[in-house]
XYZ file of C-alpha atoms in Angstrom:
309
model
C -0.035 0.088 -0.085
C 1.403 3.412 -0.788
C 1.785 6.057 1.784
C 2.149 9.594 1.153
C 4.313 12.086 3.176
C 2.765 14.795 5.171
C 2.748 18.006 3.290
C 5.785 20.605 4.292
C 5.199 23.474 6.802
C 7.261 26.760 5.508
C 8.040 29.276 7.915
C 9.406 32.982 7.123
C 11.124 34.961 9.969
C 11.204 38.790 8.733
C 13.883 40.796 10.542
C 15.465 44.172 9.878
C 18.540 42.510 8.942
C 17.616 39.198 7.553
C 14.897 37.061 6.176
C 14.903 33.366 7.007
C 12.926 30.673 5.230
C 12.558 27.196 6.525
C 10.797 24.016 5.395
C 9.527 21.512 7.939
C 8.609 17.941 7.653
C 6.796 17.496 10.984
C 9.326 18.659 13.334
C 12.263 17.898 10.966
C 13.855 20.912 8.947
C 14.503 19.592 5.591
C 15.688 23.165 3.918
C 16.214 26.569 4.883
C 17.938 29.826 3.444
C 18.635 33.173 4.602
C 18.432 36.182 2.296
C 19.508 39.985 3.313
C 16.039 41.753 4.059
C 17.669 44.850 2.219
C 17.506 42.780 -1.103
C 13.886 42.990 -1.141
C 13.925 46.607 -1.349
C 15.591 46.392 -4.779
C 12.676 44.591 -6.029
C 9.163 46.590 -6.964
C 6.622 46.050 -4.289
C 4.332 43.869 -6.455
C 7.219 41.239 -7.058
C 8.264 40.894 -3.510
C 5.530 38.121 -2.721
C 6.520 36.082 -5.874
C 10.075 36.399 -4.893
C 9.563 34.564 -1.727
C 7.308 32.326 -3.562
C 10.149 31.505 -6.025
C 12.629 30.788 -3.091
C 10.189 28.391 -1.320
C 9.631 26.541 -4.406
C 13.262 26.191 -5.118
C 13.807 24.869 -1.574
C 10.971 22.228 -1.653
C 12.396 18.883 -2.409
C 11.237 17.011 -5.299
C 8.012 15.250 -5.034
C 6.925 16.828 -1.758
C 4.397 19.269 -1.618
C 3.528 22.324 0.505
C 0.873 22.499 3.145
C 0.957 25.901 4.992
C 2.992 29.069 5.327
C 3.316 30.841 8.616
C 5.369 34.293 8.954
C 6.790 36.217 11.800
C 7.599 39.915 11.040
C 9.187 42.691 12.985
C 6.150 44.359 14.592
C 3.866 46.049 14.705
C 1.779 43.482 12.934
C -2.042 44.181 12.303
C -3.514 40.761 13.203
C -7.079 41.671 11.969
C -5.780 42.992 8.573
C -2.803 40.684 8.444
C -0.597 43.668 7.478
C 2.840 44.535 8.640
C 2.799 48.177 9.895
C 6.319 48.654 10.517
C 8.206 51.330 8.268
C 10.901 51.949 10.805
C 12.762 48.664 10.465
C 10.684 46.622 8.033
C 9.549 48.914 5.155
C 10.098 46.721 2.195
C 7.163 44.327 3.696
C 5.051 47.006 5.232
C 1.455 48.417 4.335
C 0.511 46.207 1.490
C -1.553 42.732 1.556
C 1.659 40.532 1.410
C -0.100 37.609 3.077
C -3.217 37.841 0.917
C -0.715 37.624 -2.207
C 0.971 34.876 -0.751
C -1.993 32.747 0.195
C -3.261 33.470 -3.689
C 0.032 32.438 -5.079
C 0.543 29.153 -3.052
C -3.065 28.429 -2.455
C -2.117 27.086 0.943
C -3.216 28.309 4.515
C -1.055 31.398 5.371
C -0.781 32.998 9.146
C 1.203 35.943 10.314
C 2.169 37.348 13.693
C 4.828 39.348 15.247
C 8.293 38.059 15.091
C 8.464 37.580 18.859
C 5.381 35.676 19.089
C 6.483 33.387 16.416
C 10.058 32.757 18.082
C 8.278 32.341 21.338
C 6.264 29.755 19.683
C 9.338 27.909 18.502
C 10.982 27.650 21.808
C 7.858 26.942 23.700
C 7.063 23.985 21.318
C 10.302 22.764 19.817
C 13.061 24.252 22.349
C 14.128 25.940 25.580
C 10.584 26.680 26.775
C 9.379 23.074 26.658
C 7.470 22.298 29.595
C 6.911 26.016 31.010
C 3.628 27.244 32.082
C 4.373 31.181 31.351
C 7.165 31.634 29.107
C 8.934 35.121 28.490
C 10.723 35.509 25.223
C 12.915 38.255 24.358
C 14.971 38.740 21.064
C 17.909 41.034 21.038
C 18.538 41.514 17.337
C 18.086 44.515 15.205
C 15.453 45.647 17.645
C 14.100 44.025 20.566
C 11.077 41.858 20.505
C 9.057 40.567 23.629
C 6.419 38.106 23.763
C 4.942 36.317 26.815
C 3.158 32.945 26.396
C 0.781 31.669 29.216
C 0.120 28.105 28.853
C 1.159 28.351 25.093
C -1.077 31.518 24.423
C 0.309 34.730 23.665
C -0.583 37.700 25.544
C -2.430 40.313 23.463
C -3.871 43.698 24.252
C -7.367 44.933 24.754
C -7.408 45.393 20.949
C -6.011 41.977 20.087
C -2.690 43.375 18.918
C 0.772 42.121 20.385
C 2.271 44.736 22.892
C 5.513 46.280 21.658
C 7.096 45.578 25.156
C 10.578 46.243 23.530
C 9.675 49.900 23.557
C 9.667 50.808 27.219
C 11.644 53.323 29.137
C 14.941 52.000 30.599
C 17.191 55.005 30.951
C 17.240 59.052 31.194
C 19.842 59.217 28.554
C 18.941 61.469 25.810
C 18.638 58.841 23.133
C 15.353 59.135 21.141
C 13.521 56.269 19.717
C 11.368 56.220 16.686
C 8.667 55.024 18.738
C 8.701 58.397 20.536
C 10.215 57.461 23.974
C 13.581 59.005 25.288
C 15.787 56.365 26.781
C 13.873 53.466 25.322
C 15.190 49.899 25.599
C 15.251 49.084 21.985
C 17.704 51.944 21.395
C 19.828 50.973 24.344
C 19.800 47.070 24.317
C 19.336 45.900 20.928
C 22.315 44.118 19.114
C 22.155 47.004 16.847
C 23.431 49.205 19.284
C 25.890 46.860 20.956
C 27.406 46.446 17.590
C 27.781 50.189 17.071
C 29.475 50.607 20.552
C 31.699 47.591 19.925
C 32.818 49.048 16.512
C 34.404 52.030 18.311
C 36.743 49.634 19.984
C 37.031 46.944 17.068
C 36.419 48.725 13.787
C 36.476 45.626 11.812
C 34.312 43.636 13.944
C 32.393 41.107 12.102
C 29.146 39.485 13.675
C 29.009 35.825 12.850
C 29.352 32.426 14.532
C 32.526 33.408 15.522
C 31.704 36.716 17.397
C 31.255 35.349 20.894
C 34.594 33.381 20.940
C 36.611 36.382 19.498
C 34.975 39.074 21.997
C 35.820 36.429 24.910
C 39.415 36.671 24.070
C 39.608 40.413 23.801
C 37.732 40.999 26.981
C 40.793 39.846 28.980
C 43.121 42.106 26.864
C 40.776 45.145 26.308
C 39.139 46.536 29.409
C 37.123 48.858 27.135
C 35.683 45.760 25.256
C 34.668 44.224 28.767
C 33.214 47.532 30.112
C 30.818 47.677 26.900
C 29.793 44.116 27.356
C 29.382 44.741 31.246
C 27.274 47.925 30.414
C 25.374 45.938 27.658
C 24.265 43.450 30.391
C 22.840 46.294 32.567
C 20.584 47.938 30.087
C 19.327 44.378 29.251
C 18.884 43.596 32.993
C 16.909 47.005 33.358
C 14.375 46.140 30.908
C 13.960 42.409 32.287
C 13.682 43.706 35.940
C 10.376 45.492 34.694
C 9.050 42.646 32.514
C 9.642 40.002 35.142
C 8.040 42.101 37.872
C 4.932 42.680 35.802
C 4.749 39.210 33.923
C 5.980 36.882 36.560
C 7.240 34.322 34.019
C 8.508 30.802 35.417
C 10.981 30.828 32.344
C 12.622 33.459 30.464
C 14.442 32.593 26.896
C 16.708 35.075 25.283
C 17.061 34.851 21.411
C 18.487 36.785 18.620
C 21.975 37.725 17.437
C 23.116 39.246 20.736
C 21.772 36.333 22.971
C 24.646 34.044 22.146
C 26.891 36.701 24.037
C 24.782 35.862 27.432
C 27.708 34.675 29.266
C 30.149 37.620 28.286
C 27.164 40.224 29.449
C 25.860 37.866 32.200
C 27.779 39.699 35.069
C 26.288 43.030 34.062
C 22.670 41.912 33.823
C 23.170 40.146 37.238
C 24.353 43.344 39.060
C 21.379 45.497 38.333
C 18.572 42.184 38.785
C 19.720 41.409 42.486
C 16.983 42.920 44.805
C 15.671 42.697 48.318
C 13.728 39.695 49.785
C 10.339 39.502 48.999
C 10.848 41.543 45.843
C 13.035 39.272 43.950
C 11.742 38.026 40.426
C 12.240 34.621 38.798
C 15.828 34.699 37.106
C 15.810 31.481 35.346
C 16.794 32.928 32.189
C 18.355 31.008 29.587
C 19.722 31.119 25.905
C 17.359 29.967 23.073
C 18.122 26.207 22.313
C 16.874 27.091 18.725
C 19.237 29.989 17.869
C 18.493 32.257 14.834
C 16.119 29.480 13.773
C 13.365 30.236 16.380
C 11.461 32.336 14.630
C 11.301 30.600 11.411
C 10.486 27.490 13.272
C 7.732 29.015 15.149
C 6.143 30.690 12.023
C 6.155 27.422 10.271
C 3.774 25.694 13.107
C 1.793 28.986 13.460
C -0.762 27.828 11.051
C -1.130 24.567 12.840
C -1.532 26.085 15.939
C -4.002 28.970 14.859
C -6.081 26.656 12.316
C -5.756 29.666 9.959
C -7.110 29.730 6.459
């Protein structure tokens, strides 16, 4: 008797720097590719959905069919209209019916949500968040994304939208964010900001898989580099203090490209998170076990979880 393989699930993680596309068979990754998000800016808007479809079709193994597509996008994302509304860090995919176009081109269910939400879903179902009751996810990348899952369900605002909790005030520093705040957490604790600070000391610093080891070596010989990472840990910790106090998670997962440096900025983070007895927060803070793939993996399972059209 002939059996048929389950249809593939595709996930797209759209960030300000990179767009990752992944294909899953069950929970097994069968193909993936990351494209600089800036590349899509070089295409006319009406060709960007087709470009994504072409990449998915090229990645799909011969003889296997696609069953669904999920998207995680750097927010804000309107969950009612399914339109990305982020002209600050994801302009190339914002303010047009990308989801509707993809649904028509692929003829499969397509779902979209904030990138922090899908990264959290990835970790909760497939990674470091397994077994948690209330999981906080913080992505430290081009910006800062935050998501809280309570028994696997994302926290929403009264309007049904995802709270942009990466935009909270953590400092009186005169640094203004595009969100309108001065001293915004994203402006001070994103990977983009850390990279800018480090390049003042290391002009030729490249951000790749070798970065943690390179910086670890430099910290011992260059106090200024150690100081930058310690201060970075402090501003990360300032934002976490607020979120852990308000949300009370039993597990916190750090993801995004800066999270791999957790052992290097842990001391700074711990220094500002020590609190008096009775006011302590749950400091079970771990690094993502899925790494940069968390968002795309979570996006791939999003349609299944949501039962979308």
